[in-house]
PDB file of N, CA and C in Angstrom:
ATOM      1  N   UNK A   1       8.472   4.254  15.726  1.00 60.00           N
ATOM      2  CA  UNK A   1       7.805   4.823  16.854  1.00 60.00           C
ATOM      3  C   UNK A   1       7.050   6.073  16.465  1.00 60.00           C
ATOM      4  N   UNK A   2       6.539   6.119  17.108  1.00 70.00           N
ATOM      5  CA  UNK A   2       5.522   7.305  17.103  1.00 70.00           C
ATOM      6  C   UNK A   2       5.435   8.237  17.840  1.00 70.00           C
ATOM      7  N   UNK A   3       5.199   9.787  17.540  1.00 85.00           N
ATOM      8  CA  UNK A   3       5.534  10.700  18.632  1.00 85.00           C
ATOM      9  C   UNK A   3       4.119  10.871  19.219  1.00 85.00           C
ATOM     10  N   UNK A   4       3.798  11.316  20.452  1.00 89.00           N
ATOM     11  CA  UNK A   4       2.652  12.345  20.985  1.00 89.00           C
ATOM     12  C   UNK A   4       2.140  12.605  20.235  1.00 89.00           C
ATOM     13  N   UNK A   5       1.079  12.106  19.769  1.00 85.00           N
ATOM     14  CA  UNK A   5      -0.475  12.906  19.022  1.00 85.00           C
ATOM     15  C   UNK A   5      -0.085  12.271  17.829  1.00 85.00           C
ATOM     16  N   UNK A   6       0.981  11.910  17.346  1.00 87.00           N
ATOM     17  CA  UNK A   6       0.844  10.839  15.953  1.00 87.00           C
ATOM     18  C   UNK A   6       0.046   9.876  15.886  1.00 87.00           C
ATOM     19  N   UNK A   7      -0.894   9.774  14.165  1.00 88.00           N
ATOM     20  CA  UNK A   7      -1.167   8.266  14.331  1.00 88.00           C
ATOM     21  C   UNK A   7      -0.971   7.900  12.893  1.00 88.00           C
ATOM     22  N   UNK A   8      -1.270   6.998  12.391  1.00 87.00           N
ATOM     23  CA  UNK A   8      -1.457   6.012  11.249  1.00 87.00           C
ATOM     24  C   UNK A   8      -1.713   7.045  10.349  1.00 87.00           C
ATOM     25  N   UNK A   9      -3.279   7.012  10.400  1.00 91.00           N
ATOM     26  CA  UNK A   9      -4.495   7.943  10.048  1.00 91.00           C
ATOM     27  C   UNK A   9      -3.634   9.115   9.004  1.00 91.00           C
ATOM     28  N   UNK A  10      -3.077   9.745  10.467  1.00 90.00           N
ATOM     29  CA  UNK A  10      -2.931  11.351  10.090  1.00 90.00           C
ATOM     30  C   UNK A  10      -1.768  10.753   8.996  1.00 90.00           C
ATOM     31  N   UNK A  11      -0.481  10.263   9.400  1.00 89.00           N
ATOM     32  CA  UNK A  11       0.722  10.210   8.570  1.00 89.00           C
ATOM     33  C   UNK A  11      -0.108   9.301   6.850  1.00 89.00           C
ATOM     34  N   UNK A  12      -0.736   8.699   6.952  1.00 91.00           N
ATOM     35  CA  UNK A  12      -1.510   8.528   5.541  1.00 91.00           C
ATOM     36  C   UNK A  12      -2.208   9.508   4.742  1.00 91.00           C
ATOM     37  N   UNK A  13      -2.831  10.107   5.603  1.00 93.00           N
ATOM     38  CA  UNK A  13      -3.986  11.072   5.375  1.00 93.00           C
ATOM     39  C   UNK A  13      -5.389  11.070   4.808  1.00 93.00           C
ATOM     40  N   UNK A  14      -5.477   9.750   5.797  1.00 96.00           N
ATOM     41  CA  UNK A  14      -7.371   8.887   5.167  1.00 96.00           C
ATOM     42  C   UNK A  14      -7.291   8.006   6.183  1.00 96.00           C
ATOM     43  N   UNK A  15      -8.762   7.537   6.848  1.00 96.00           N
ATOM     44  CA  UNK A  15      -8.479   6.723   7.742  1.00 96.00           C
ATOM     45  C   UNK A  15      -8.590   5.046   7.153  1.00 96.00           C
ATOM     46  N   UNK A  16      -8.067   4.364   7.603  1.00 96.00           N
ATOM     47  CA  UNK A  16      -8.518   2.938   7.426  1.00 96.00           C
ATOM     48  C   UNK A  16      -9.220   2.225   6.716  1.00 96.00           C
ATOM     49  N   UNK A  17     -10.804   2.949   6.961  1.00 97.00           N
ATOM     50  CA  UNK A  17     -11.996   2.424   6.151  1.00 97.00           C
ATOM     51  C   UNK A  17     -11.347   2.502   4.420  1.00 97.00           C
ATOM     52  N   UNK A  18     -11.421   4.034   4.864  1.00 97.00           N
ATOM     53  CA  UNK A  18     -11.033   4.645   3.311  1.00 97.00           C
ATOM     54  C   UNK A  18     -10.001   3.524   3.088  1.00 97.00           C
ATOM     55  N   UNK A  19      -9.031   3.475   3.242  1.00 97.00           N
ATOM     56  CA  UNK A  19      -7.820   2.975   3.194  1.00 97.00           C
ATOM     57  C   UNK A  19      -8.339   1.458   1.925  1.00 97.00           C
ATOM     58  N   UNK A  20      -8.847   0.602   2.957  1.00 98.00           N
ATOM     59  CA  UNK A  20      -9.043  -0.647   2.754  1.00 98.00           C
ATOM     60  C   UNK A  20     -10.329  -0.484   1.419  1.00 98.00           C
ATOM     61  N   UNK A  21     -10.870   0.255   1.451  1.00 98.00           N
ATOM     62  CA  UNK A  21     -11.977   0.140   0.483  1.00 98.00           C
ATOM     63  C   UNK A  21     -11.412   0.737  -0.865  1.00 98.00           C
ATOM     64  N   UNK A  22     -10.259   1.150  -1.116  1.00 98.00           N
ATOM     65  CA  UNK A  22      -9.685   1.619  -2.118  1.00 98.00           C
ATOM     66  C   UNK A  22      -8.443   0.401  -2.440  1.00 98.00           C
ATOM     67  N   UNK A  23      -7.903  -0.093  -1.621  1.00 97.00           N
ATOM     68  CA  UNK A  23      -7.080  -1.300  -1.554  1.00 97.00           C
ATOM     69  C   UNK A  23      -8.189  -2.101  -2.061  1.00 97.00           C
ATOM     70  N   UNK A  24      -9.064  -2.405  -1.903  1.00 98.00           N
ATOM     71  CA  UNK A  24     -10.067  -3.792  -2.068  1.00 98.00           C
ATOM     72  C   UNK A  24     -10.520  -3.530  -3.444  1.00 98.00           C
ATOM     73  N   UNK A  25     -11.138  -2.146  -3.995  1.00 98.00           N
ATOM     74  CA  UNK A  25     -11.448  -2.289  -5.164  1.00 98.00           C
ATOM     75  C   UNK A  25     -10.609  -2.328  -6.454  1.00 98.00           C
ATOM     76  N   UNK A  26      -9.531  -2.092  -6.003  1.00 97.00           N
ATOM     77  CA  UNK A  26      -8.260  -2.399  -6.855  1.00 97.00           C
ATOM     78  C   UNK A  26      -7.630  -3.490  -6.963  1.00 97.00           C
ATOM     79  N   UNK A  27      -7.785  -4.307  -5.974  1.00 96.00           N
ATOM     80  CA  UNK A  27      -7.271  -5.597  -5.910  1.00 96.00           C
ATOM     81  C   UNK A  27      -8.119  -6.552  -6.863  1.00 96.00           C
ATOM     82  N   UNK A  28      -9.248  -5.906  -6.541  1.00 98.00           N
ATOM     83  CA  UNK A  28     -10.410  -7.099  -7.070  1.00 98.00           C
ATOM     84  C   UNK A  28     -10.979  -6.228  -8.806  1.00 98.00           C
ATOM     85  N   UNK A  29     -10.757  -5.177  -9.047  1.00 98.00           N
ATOM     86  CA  UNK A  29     -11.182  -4.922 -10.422  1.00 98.00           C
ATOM     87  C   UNK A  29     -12.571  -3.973 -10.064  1.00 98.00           C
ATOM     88  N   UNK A  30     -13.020  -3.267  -9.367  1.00 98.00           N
ATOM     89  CA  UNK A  30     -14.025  -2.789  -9.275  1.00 98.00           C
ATOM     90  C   UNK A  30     -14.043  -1.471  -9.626  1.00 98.00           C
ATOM     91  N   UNK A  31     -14.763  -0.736  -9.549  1.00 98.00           N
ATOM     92  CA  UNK A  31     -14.973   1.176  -9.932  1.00 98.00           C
ATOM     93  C   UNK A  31     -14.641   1.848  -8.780  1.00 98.00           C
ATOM     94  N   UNK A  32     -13.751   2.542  -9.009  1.00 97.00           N
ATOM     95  CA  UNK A  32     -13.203   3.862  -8.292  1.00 97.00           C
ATOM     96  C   UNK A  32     -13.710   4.912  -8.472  1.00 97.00           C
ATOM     97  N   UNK A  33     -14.584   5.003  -9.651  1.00 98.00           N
ATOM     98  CA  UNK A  33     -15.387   6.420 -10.076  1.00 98.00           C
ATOM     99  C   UNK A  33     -16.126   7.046  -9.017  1.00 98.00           C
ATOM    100  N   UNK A  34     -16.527   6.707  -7.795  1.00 98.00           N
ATOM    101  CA  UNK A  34     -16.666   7.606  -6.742  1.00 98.00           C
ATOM    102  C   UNK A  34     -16.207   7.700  -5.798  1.00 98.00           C
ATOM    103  N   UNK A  35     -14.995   7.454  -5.710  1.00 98.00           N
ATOM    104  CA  UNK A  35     -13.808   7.480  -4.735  1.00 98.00           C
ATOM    105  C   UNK A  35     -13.109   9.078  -4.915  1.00 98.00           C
ATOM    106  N   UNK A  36     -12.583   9.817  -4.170  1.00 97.00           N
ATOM    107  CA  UNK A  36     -11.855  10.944  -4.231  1.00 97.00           C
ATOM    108  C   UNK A  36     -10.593  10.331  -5.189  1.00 97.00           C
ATOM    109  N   UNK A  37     -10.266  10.687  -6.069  1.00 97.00           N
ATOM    110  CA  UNK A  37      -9.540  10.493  -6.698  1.00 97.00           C
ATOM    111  C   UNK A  37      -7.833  11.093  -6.381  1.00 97.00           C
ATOM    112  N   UNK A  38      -7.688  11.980  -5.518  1.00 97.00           N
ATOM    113  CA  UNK A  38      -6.464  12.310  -5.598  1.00 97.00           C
ATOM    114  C   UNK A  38      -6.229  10.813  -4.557  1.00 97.00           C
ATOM    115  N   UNK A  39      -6.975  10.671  -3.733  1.00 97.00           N
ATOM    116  CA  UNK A  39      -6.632   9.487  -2.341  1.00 97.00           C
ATOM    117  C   UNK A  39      -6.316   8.049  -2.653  1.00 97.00           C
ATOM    118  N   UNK A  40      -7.189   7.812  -4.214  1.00 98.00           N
ATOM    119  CA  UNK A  40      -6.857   6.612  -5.218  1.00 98.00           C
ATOM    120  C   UNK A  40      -5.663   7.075  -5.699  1.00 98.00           C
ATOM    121  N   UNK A  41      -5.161   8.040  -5.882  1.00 98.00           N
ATOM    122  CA  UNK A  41      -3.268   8.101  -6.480  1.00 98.00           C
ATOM    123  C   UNK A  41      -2.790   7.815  -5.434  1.00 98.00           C
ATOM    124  N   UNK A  42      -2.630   8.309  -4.057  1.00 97.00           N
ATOM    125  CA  UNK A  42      -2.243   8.198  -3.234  1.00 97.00           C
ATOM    126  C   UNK A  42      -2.043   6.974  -2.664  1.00 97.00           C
ATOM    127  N   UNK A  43      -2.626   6.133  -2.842  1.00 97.00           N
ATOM    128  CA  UNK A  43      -2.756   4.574  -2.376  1.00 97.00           C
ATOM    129  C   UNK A  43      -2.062   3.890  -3.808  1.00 97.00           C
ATOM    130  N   UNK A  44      -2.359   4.014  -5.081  1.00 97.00           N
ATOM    131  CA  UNK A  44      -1.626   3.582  -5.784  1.00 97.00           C
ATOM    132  C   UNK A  44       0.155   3.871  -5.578  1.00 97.00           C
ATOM    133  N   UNK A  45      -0.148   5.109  -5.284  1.00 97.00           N
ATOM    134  CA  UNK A  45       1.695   5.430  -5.689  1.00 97.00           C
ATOM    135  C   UNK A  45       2.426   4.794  -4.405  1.00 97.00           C
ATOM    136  N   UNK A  46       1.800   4.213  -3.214  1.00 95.00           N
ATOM    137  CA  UNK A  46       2.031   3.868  -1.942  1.00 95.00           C
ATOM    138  C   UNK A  46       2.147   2.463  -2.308  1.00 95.00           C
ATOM    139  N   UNK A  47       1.279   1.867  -2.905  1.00 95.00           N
ATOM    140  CA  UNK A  47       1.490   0.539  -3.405  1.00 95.00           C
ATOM    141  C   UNK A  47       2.629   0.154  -4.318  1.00 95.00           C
ATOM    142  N   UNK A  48       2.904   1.135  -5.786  1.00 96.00           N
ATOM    143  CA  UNK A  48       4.281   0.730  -5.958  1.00 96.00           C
ATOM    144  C   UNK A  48       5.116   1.399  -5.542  1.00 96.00           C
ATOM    145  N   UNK A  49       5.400   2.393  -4.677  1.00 95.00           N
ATOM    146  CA  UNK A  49       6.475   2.219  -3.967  1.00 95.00           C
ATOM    147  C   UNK A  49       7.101   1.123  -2.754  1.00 95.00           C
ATOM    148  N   UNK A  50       6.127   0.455  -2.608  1.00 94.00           N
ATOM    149  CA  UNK A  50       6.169  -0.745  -1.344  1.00 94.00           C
ATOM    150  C   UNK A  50       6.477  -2.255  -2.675  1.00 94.00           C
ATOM    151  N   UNK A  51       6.107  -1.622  -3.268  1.00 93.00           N
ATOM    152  CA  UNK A  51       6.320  -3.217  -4.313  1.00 93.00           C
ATOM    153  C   UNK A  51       7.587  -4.242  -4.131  1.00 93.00           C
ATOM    154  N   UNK A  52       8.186  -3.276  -3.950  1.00 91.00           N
ATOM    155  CA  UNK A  52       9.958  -4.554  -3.621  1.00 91.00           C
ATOM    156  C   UNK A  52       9.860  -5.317  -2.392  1.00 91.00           C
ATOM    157  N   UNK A  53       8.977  -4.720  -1.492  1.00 91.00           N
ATOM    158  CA  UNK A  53       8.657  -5.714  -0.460  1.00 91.00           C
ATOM    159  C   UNK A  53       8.242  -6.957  -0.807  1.00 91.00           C
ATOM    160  N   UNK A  54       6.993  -6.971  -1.308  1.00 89.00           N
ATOM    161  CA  UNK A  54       6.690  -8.319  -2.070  1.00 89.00           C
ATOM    162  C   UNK A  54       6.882  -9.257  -2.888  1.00 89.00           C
ATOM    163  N   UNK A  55       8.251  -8.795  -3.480  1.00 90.00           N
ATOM    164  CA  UNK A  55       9.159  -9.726  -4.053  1.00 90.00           C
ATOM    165  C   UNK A  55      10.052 -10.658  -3.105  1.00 90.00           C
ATOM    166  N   UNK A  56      10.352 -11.786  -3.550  1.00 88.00           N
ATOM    167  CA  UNK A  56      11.864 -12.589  -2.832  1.00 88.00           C
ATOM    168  C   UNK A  56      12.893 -11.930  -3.353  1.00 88.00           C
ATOM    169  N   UNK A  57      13.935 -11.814  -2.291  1.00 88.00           N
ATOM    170  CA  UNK A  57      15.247 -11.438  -2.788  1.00 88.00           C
ATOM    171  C   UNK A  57      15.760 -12.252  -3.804  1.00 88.00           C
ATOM    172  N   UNK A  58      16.966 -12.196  -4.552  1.00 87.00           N
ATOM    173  CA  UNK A  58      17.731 -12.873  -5.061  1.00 87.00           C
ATOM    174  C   UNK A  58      18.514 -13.967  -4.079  1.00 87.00           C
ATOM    175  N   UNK A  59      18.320 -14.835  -4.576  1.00 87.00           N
ATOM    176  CA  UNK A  59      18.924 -16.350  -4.343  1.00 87.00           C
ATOM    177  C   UNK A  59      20.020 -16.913  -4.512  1.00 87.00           C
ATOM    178  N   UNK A  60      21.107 -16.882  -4.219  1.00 86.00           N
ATOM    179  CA  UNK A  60      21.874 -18.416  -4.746  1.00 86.00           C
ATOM    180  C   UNK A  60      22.292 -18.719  -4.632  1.00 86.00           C
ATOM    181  N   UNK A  61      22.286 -20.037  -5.633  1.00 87.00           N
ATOM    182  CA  UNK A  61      22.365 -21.749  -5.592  1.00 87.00           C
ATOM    183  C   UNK A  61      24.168 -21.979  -4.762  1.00 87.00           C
ATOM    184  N   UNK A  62      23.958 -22.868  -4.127  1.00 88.00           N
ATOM    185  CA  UNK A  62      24.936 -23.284  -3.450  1.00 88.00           C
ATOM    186  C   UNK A  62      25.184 -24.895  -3.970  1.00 88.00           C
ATOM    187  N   UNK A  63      26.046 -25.080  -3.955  1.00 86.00           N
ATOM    188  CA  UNK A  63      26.673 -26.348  -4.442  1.00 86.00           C
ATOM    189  C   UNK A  63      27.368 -27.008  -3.682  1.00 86.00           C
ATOM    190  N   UNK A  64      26.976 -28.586  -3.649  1.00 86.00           N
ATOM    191  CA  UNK A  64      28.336 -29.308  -2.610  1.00 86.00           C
ATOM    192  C   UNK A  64      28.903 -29.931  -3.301  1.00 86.00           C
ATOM    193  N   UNK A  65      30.396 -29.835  -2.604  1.00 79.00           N
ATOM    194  CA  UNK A  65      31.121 -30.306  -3.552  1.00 79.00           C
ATOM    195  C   UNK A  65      31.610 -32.029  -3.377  1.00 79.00           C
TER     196      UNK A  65
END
């Protein structure tokens, strides 16, 4: 939840556009060289810290007997 006057935005600290256009050129291999660069760490270090999300848990195998 979110309090009064919170948003996305602010708790990131870049809006959206930014957001996605730094997500996109990283995904795909492109130049960051005119991107603010502290905001490209910032989205990187946000990305692997979220990384375990995108894994499957551990599994296992069940057997009948």
């Amino acid at each position: 939840g979110l309090w009064e006057g919170q948003t996305d935005e602010g708790e990131i600290g870049m809006k959206y556009d930014e957001l996605d256009e730094i997500i996109y050129r990283i995904d795909y291999g492109l130049s960051i060289d005119d991107l603010d660069i502290d905001k490209v760490k910032k989205v990187k270090d946000m990305i692997r810290l979220a990384e375990h999300k995108n894994k499957m848990p551990p599994m296992y195998k069940i057997f009948k007997q």
